[in-house]
JSON list of C-alpha atoms in Angstrom, two decimals:
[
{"chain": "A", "resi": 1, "resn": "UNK", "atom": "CA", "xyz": [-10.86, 6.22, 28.06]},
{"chain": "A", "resi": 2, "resn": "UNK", "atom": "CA", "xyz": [-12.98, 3.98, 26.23]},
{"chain": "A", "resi": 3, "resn": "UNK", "atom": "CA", "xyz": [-12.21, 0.37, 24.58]},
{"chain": "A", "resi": 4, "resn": "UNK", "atom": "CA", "xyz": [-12.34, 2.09, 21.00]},
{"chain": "A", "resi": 5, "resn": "UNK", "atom": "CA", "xyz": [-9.96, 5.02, 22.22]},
{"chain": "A", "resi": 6, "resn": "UNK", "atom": "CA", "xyz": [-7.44, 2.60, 23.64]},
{"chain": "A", "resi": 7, "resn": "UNK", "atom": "CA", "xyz": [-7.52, 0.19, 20.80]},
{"chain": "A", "resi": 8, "resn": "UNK", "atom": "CA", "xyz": [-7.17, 3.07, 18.42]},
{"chain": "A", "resi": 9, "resn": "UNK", "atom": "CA", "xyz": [-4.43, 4.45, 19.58]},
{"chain": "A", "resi": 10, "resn": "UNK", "atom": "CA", "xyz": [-2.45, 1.47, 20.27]},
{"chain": "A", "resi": 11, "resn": "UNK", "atom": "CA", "xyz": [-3.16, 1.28, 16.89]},
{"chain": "A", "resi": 12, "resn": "UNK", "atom": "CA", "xyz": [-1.50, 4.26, 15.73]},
{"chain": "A", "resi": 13, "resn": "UNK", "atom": "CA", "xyz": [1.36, 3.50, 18.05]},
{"chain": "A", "resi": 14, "resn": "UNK", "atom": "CA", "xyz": [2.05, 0.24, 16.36]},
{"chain": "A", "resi": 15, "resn": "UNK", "atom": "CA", "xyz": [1.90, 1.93, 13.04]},
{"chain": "A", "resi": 16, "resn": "UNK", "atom": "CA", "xyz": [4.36, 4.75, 13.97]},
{"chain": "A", "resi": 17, "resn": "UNK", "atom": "CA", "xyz": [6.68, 2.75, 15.23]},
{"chain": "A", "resi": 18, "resn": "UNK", "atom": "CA", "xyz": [6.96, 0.11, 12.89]},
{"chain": "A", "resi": 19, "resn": "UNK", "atom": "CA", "xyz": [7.05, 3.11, 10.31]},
{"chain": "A", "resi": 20, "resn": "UNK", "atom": "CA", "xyz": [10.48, 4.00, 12.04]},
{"chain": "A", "resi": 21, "resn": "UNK", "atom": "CA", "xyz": [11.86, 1.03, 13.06]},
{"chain": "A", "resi": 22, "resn": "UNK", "atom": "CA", "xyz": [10.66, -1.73, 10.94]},
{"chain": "A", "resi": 23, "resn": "UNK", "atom": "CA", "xyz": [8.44, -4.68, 12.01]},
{"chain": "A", "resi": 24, "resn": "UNK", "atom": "CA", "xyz": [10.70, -7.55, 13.45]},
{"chain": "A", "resi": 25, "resn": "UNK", "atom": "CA", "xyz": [12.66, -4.40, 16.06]},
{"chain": "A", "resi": 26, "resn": "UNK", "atom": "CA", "xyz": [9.56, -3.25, 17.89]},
{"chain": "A", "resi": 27, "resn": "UNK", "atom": "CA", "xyz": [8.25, -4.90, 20.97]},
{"chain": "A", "resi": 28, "resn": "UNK", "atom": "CA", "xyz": [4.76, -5.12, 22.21]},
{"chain": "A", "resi": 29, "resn": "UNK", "atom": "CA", "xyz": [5.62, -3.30, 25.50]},
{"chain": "A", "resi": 30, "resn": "UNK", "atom": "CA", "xyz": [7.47, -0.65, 23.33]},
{"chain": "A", "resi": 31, "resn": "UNK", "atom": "CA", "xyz": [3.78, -0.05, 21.35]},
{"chain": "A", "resi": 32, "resn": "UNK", "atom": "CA", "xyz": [2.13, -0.21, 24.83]},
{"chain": "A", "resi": 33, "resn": "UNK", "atom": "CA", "xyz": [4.33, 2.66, 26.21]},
{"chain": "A", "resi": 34, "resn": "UNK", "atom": "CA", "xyz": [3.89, 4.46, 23.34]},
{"chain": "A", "resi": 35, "resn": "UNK", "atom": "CA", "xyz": [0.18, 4.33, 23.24]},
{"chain": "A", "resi": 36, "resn": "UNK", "atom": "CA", "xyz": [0.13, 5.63, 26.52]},
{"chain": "A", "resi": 37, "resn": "UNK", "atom": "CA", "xyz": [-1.03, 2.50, 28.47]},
{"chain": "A", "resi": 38, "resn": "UNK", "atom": "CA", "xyz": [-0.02, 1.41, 31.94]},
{"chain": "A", "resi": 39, "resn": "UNK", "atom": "CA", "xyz": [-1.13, -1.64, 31.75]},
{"chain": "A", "resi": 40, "resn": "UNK", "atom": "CA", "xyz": [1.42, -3.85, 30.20]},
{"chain": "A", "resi": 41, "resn": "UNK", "atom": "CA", "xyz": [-1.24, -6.18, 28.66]},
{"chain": "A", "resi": 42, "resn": "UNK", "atom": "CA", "xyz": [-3.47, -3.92, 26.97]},
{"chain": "A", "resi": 43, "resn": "UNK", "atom": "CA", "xyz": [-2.19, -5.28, 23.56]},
{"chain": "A", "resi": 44, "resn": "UNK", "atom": "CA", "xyz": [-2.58, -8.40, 24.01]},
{"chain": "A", "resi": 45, "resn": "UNK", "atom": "CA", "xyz": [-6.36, -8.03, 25.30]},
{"chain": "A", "resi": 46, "resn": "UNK", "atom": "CA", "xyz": [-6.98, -6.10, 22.35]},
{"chain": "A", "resi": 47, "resn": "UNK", "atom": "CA", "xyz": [-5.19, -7.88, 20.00]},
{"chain": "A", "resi": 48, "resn": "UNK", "atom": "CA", "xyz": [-3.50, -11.38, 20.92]},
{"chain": "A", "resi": 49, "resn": "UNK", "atom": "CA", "xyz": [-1.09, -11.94, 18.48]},
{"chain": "A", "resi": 50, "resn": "UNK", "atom": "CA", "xyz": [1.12, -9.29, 16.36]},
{"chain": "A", "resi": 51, "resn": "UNK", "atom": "CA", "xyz": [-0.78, -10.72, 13.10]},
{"chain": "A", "resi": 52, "resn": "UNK", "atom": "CA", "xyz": [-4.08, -9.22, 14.19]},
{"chain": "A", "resi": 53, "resn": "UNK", "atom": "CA", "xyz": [-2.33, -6.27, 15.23]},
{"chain": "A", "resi": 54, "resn": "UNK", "atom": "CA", "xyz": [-1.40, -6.01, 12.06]},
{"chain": "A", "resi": 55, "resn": "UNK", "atom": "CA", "xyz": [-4.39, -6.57, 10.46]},
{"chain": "A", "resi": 56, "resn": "UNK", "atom": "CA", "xyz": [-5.88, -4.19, 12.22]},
{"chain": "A", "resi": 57, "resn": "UNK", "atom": "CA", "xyz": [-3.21, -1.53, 10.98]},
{"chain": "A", "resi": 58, "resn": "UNK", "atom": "CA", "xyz": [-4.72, -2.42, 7.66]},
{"chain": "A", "resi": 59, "resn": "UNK", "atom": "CA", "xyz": [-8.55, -2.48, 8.65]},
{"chain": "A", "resi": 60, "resn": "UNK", "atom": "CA", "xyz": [-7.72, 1.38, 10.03]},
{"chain": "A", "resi": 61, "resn": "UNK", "atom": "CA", "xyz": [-6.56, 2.77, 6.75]},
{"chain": "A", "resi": 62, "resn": "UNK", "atom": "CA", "xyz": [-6.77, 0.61, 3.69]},
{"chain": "A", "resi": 63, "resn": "UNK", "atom": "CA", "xyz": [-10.72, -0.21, 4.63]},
{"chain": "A", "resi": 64, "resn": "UNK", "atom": "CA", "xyz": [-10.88, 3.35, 3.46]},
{"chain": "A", "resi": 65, "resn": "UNK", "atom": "CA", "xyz": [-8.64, 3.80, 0.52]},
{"chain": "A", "resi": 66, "resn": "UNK", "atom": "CA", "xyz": [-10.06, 0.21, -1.12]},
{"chain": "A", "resi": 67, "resn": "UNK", "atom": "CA", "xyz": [-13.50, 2.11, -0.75]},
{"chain": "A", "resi": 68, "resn": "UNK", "atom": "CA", "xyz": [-11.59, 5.61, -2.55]},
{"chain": "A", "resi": 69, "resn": "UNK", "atom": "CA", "xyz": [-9.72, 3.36, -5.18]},
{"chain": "A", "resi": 70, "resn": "UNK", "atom": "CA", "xyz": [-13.63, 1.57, -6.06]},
{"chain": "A", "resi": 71, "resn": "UNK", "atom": "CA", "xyz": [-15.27, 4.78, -5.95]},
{"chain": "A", "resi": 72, "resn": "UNK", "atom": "CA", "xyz": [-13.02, 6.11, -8.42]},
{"chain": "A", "resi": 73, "resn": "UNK", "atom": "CA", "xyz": [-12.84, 3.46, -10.92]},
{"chain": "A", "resi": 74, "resn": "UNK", "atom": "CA", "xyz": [-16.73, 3.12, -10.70]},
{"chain": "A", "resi": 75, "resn": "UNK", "atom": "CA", "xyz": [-16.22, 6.52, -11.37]},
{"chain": "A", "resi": 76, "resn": "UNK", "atom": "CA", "xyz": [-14.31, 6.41, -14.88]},
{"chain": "A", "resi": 77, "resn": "UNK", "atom": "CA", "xyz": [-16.61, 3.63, -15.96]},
{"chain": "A", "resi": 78, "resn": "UNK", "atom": "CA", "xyz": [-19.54, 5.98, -15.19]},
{"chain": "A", "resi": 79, "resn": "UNK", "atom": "CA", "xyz": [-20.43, 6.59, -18.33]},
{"chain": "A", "resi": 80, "resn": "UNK", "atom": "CA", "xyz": [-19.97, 3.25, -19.73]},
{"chain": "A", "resi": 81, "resn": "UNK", "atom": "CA", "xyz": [-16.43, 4.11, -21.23]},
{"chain": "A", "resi": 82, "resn": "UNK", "atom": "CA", "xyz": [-13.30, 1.49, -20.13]},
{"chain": "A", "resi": 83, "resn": "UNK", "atom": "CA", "xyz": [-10.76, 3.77, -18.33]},
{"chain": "A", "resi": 84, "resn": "UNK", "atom": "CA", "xyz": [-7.53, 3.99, -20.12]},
{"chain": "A", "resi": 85, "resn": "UNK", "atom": "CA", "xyz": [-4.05, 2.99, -18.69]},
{"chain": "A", "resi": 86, "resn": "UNK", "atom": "CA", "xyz": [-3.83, 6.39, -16.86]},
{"chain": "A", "resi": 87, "resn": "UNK", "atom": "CA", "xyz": [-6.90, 6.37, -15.28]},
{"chain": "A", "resi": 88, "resn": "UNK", "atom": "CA", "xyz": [-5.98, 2.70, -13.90]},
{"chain": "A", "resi": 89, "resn": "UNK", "atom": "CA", "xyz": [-2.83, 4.29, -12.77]},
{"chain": "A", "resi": 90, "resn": "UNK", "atom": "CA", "xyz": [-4.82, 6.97, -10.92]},
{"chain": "A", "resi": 91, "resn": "UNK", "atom": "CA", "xyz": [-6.97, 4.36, -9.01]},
{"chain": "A", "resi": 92, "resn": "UNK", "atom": "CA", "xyz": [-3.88, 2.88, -7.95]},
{"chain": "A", "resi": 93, "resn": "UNK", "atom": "CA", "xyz": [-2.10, 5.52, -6.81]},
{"chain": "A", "resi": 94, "resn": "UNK", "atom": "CA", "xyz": [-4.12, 8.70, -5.55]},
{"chain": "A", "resi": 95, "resn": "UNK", "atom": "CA", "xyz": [-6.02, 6.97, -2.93]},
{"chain": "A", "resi": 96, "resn": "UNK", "atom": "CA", "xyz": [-2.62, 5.54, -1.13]},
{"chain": "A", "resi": 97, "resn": "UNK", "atom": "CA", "xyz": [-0.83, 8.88, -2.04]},
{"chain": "A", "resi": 98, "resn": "UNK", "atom": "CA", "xyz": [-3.84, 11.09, -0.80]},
{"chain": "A", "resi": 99, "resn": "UNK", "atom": "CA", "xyz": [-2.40, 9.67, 2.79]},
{"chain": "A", "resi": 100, "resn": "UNK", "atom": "CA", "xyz": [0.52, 11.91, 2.73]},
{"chain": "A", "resi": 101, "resn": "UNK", "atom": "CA", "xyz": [-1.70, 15.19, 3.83]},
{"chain": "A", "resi": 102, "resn": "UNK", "atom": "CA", "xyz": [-0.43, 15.29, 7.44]},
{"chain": "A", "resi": 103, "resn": "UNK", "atom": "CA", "xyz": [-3.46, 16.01, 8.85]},
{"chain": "A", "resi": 104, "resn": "UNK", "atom": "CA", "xyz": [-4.56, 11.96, 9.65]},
{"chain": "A", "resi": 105, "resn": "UNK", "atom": "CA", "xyz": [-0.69, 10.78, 9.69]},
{"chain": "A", "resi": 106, "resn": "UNK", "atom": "CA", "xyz": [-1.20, 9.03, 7.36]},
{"chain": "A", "resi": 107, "resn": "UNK", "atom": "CA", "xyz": [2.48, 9.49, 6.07]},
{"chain": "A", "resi": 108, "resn": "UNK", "atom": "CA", "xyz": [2.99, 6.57, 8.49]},
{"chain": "A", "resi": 109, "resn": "UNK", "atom": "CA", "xyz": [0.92, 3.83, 7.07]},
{"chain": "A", "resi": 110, "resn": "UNK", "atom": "CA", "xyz": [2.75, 4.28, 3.48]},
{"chain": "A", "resi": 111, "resn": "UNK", "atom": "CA", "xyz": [6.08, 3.72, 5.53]},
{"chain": "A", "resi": 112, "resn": "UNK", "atom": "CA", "xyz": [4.21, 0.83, 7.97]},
{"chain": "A", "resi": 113, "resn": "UNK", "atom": "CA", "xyz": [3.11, -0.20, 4.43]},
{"chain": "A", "resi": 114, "resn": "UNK", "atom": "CA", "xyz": [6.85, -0.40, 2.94]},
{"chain": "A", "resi": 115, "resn": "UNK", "atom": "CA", "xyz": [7.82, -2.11, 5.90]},
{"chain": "A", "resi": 116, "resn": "UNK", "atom": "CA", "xyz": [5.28, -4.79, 5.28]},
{"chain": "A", "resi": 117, "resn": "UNK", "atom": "CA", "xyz": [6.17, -5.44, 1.99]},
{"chain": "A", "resi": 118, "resn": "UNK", "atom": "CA", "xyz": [9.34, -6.06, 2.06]},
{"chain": "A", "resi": 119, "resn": "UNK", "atom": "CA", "xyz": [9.07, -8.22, 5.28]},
{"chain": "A", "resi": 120, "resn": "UNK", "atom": "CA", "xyz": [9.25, -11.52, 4.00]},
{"chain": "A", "resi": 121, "resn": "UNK", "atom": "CA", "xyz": [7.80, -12.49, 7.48]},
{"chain": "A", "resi": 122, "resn": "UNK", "atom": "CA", "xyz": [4.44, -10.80, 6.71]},
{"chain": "A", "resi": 123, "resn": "UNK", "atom": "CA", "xyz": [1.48, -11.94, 4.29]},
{"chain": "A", "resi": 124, "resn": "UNK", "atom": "CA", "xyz": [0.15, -9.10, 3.14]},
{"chain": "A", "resi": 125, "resn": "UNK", "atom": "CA", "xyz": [-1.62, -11.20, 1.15]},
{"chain": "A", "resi": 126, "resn": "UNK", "atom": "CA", "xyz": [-3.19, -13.37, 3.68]},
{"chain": "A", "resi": 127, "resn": "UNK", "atom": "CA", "xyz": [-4.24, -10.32, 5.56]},
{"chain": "A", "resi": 128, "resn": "UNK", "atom": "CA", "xyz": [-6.28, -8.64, 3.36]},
{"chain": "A", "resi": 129, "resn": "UNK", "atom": "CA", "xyz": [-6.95, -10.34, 0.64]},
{"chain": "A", "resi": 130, "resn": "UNK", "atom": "CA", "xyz": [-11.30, -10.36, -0.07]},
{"chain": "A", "resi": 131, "resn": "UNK", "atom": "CA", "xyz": [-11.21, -7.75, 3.03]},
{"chain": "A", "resi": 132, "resn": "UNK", "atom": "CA", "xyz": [-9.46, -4.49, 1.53]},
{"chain": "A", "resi": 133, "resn": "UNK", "atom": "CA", "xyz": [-8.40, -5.45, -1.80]},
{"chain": "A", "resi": 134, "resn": "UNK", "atom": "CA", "xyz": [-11.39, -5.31, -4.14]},
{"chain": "A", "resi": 135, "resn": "UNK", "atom": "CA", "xyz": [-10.18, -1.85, -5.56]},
{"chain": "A", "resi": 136, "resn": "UNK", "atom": "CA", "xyz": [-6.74, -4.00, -6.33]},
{"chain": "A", "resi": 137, "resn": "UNK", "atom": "CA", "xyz": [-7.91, -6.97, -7.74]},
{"chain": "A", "resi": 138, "resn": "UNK", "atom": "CA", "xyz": [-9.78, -4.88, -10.22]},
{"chain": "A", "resi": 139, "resn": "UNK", "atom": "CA", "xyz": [-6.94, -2.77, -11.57]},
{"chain": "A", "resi": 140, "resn": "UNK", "atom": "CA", "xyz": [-5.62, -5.85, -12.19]},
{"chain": "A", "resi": 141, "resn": "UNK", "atom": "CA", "xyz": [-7.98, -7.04, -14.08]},
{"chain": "A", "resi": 142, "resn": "UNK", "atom": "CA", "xyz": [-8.06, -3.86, -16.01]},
{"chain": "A", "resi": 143, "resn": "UNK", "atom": "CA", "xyz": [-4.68, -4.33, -17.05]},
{"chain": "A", "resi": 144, "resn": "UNK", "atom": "CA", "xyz": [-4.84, -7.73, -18.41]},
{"chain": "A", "resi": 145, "resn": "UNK", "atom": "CA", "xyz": [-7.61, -6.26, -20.71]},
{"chain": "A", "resi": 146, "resn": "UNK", "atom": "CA", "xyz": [-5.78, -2.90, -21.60]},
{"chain": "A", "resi": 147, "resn": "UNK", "atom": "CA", "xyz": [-2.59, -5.02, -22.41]},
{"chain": "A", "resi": 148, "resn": "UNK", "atom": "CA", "xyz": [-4.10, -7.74, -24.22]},
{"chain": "A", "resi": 149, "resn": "UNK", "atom": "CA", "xyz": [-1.41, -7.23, -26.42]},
{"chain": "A", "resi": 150, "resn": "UNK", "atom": "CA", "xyz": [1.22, -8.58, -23.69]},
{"chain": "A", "resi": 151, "resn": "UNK", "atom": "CA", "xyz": [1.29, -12.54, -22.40]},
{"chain": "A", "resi": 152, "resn": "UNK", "atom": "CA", "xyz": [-0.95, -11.90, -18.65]},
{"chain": "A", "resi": 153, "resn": "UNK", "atom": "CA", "xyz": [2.13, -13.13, -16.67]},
{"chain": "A", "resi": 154, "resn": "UNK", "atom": "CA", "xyz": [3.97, -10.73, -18.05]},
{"chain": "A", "resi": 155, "resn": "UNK", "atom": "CA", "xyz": [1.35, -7.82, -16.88]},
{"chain": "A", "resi": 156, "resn": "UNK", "atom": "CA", "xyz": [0.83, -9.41, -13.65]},
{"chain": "A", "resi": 157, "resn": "UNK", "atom": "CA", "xyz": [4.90, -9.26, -12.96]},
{"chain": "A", "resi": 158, "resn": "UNK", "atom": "CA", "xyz": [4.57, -5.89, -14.07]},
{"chain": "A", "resi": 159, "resn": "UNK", "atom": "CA", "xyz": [1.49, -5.22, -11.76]},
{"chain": "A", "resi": 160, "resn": "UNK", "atom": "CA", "xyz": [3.67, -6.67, -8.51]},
{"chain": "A", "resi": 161, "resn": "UNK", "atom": "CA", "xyz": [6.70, -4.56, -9.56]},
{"chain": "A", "resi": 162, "resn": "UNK", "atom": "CA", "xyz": [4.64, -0.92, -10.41]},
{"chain": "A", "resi": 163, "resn": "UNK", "atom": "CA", "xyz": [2.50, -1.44, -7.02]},
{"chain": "A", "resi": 164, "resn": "UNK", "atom": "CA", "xyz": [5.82, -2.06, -4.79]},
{"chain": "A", "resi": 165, "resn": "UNK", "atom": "CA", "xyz": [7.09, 0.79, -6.36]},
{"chain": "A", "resi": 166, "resn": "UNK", "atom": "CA", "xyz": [4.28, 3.06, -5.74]},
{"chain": "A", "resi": 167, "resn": "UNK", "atom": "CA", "xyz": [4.66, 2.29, -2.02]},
{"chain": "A", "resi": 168, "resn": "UNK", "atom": "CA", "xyz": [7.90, 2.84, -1.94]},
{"chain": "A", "resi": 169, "resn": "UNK", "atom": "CA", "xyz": [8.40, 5.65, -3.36]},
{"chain": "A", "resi": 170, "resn": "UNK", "atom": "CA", "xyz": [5.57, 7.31, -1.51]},
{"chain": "A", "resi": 171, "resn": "UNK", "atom": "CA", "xyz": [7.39, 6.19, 1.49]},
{"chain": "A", "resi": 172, "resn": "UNK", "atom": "CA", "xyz": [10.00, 8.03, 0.45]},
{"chain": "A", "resi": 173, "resn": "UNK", "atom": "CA", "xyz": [8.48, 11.75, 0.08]},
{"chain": "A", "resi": 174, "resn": "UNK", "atom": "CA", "xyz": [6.44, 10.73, 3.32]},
{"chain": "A", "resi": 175, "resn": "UNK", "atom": "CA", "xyz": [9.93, 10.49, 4.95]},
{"chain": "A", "resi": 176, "resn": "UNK", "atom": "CA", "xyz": [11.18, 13.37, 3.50]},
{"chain": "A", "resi": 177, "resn": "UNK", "atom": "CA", "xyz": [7.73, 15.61, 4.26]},
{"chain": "A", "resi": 178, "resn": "UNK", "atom": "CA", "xyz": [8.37, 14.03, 8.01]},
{"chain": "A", "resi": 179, "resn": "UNK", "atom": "CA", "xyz": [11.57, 14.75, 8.52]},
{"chain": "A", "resi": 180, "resn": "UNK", "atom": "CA", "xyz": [10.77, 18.65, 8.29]},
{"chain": "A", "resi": 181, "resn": "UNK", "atom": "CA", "xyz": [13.58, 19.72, 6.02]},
{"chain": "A", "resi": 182, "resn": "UNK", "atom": "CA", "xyz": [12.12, 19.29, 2.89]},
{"chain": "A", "resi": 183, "resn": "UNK", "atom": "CA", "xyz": [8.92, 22.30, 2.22]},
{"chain": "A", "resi": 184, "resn": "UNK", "atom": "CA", "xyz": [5.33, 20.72, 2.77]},
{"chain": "A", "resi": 185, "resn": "UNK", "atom": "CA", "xyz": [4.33, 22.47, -0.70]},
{"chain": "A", "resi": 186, "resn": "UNK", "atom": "CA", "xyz": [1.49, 21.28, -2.21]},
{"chain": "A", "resi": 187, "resn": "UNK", "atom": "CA", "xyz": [2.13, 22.14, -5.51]},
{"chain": "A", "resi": 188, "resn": "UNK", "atom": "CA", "xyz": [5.41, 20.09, -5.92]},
{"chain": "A", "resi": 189, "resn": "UNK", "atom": "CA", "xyz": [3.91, 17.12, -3.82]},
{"chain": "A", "resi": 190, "resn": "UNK", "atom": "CA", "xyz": [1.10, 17.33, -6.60]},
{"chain": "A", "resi": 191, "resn": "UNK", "atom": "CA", "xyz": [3.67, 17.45, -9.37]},
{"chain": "A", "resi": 192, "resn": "UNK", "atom": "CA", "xyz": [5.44, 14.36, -7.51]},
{"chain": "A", "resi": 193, "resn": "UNK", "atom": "CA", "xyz": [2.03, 12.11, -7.88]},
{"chain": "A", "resi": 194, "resn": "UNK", "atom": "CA", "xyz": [1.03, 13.36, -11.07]},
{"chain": "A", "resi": 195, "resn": "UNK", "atom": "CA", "xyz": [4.53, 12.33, -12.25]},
{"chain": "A", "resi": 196, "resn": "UNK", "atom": "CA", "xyz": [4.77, 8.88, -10.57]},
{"chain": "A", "resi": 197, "resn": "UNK", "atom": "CA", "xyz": [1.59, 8.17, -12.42]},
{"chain": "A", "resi": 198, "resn": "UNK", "atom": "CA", "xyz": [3.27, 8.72, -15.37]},
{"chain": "A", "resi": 199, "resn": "UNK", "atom": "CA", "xyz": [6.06, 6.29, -14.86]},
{"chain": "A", "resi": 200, "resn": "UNK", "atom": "CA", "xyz": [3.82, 3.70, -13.86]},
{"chain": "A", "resi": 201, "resn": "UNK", "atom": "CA", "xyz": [1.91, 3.96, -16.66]},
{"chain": "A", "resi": 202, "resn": "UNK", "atom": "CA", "xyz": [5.12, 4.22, -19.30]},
{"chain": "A", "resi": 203, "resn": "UNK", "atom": "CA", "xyz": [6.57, 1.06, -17.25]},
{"chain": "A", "resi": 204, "resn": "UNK", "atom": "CA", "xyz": [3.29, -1.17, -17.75]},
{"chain": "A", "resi": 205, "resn": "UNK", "atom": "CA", "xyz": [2.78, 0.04, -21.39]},
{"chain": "A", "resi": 206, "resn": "UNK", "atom": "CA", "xyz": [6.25, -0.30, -22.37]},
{"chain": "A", "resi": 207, "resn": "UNK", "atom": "CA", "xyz": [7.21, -3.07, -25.23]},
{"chain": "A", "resi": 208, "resn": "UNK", "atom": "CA", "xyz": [8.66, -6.53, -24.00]},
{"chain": "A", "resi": 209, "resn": "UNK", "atom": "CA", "xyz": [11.86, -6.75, -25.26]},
{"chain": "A", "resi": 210, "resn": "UNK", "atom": "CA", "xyz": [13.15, -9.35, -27.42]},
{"chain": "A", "resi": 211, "resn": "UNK", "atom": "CA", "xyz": [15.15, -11.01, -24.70]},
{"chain": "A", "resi": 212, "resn": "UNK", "atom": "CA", "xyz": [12.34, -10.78, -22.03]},
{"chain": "A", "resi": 213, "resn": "UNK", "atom": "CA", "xyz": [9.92, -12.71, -24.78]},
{"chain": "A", "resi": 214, "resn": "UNK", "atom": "CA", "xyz": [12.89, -15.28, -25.20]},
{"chain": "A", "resi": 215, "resn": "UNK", "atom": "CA", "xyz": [13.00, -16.07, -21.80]},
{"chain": "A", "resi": 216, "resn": "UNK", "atom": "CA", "xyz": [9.31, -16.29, -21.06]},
{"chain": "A", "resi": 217, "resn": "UNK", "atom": "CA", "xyz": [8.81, -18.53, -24.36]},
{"chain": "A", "resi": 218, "resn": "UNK", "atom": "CA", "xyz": [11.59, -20.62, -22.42]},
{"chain": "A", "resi": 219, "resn": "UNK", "atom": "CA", "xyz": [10.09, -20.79, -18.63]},
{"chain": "A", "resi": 220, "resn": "UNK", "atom": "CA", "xyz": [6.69, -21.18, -20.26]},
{"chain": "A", "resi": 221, "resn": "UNK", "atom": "CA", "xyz": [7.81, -24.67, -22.12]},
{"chain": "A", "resi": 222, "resn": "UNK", "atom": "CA", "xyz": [9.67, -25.77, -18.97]},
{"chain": "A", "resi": 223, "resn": "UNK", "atom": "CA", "xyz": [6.19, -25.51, -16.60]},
{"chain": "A", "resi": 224, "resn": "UNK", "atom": "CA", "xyz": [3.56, -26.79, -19.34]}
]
């Protein structure tokens, strides 16, 4: 077995299993057994520390999805049009939701990726930010142009609270498609997307409310 072969699939053994059990309750000899490896320090030869571990969780799958999510937004703009709010949406969400085909597993990143999130331990941030977030950082641009008519704080809380849940409640039909007692049909996992796209894109379009203007007006004189 080759370096790449045994760092991959300790890999995939740490993403699995932190999938299941969450972050903080797996140990590093747990990941080596289930990787297959004797030799009680092959993680830490590979890796060192559980933060580039985890990094490299996110170097194995969202390398390629930031790449899917730019393709597709260089895509709408193609033709020199601005995508709309839907076509953000779709950026956002079909290249992290395209993981659920159970061919590449990769039903257990969105769950490693729920995990993450709401570890408070973990910087997702820190870990890939100017690495695997370009596709990201420009669908949030977008939306502070498409919503001009909203304050930008306002769209950026909205951005944080649509993308958490997108992962979550991918995580949740990846559970469900896992757990082989709901039907692996492609036509209602299709619907599924199609209509999570549609929520996300009624919840950052909706109107701010009276009350959530009132407030912002307030917390916006108290930090000038």
């Amino acid at each position: 077995m080759t370096e790449i072969d045994t760092r991959e699939k300790l890999v995939l053994a740490a993403e699995r299993l932190f999938a299941e059990k969450g972050i903080d309750n797996v140990s590093l000899r747990e990941i080596n057994r289930a990787a297959g490896q004797k030799n009680v320090a092959a993680l830490h030869y590979h890796f060192g520390a559980r933060e580039a571990l985890l990094e490299a969780i996110f170097e194995h799958r969202m390398s390629r999805i930031n790449r899917r999510r730019v393709a597709l937004l260089d895509g709408f703009e193609a033709n020199g049009a601005t995508p709309g709010i839907r076509q953000m949406v779709e950026a956002m969400v079909l290249p992290l939701a395209e993981q659920l085909d159970g061919g590449a597993k990769g039903g257990n990143y969105i769950r490693f990726l729920a995990q993450a999130i709401s570890d408070p331990g973990v910087d997702i941030g820190g870990l890939v930010r100017d690495k695997f977030d370009h596709g990201m950082t420009r669908t949030r641009t977008l939306a502070r142009s498409l919503l001009a008519d909203k304050p930008p704080q306002i769209v950026d809380e909205r951005m944080r609270l649509v993308a958490a849940h997108m992962v979550h409640a991918l995580a949740d039909k990846a559970r469900r498609l896992a757990s082989g007692r709901h039907p692996d049909r492609a036509d209602e996992t299709a619907l599924f997307i199609s209509n999570l796209i549609d929520g996300i894109a009624g919840a950052l379009t909706a109107p701010v409310s009276e009350e959530t203007m009132a407030m912002f007006a307030n917390t916006t004189r108290k930090t000038a």
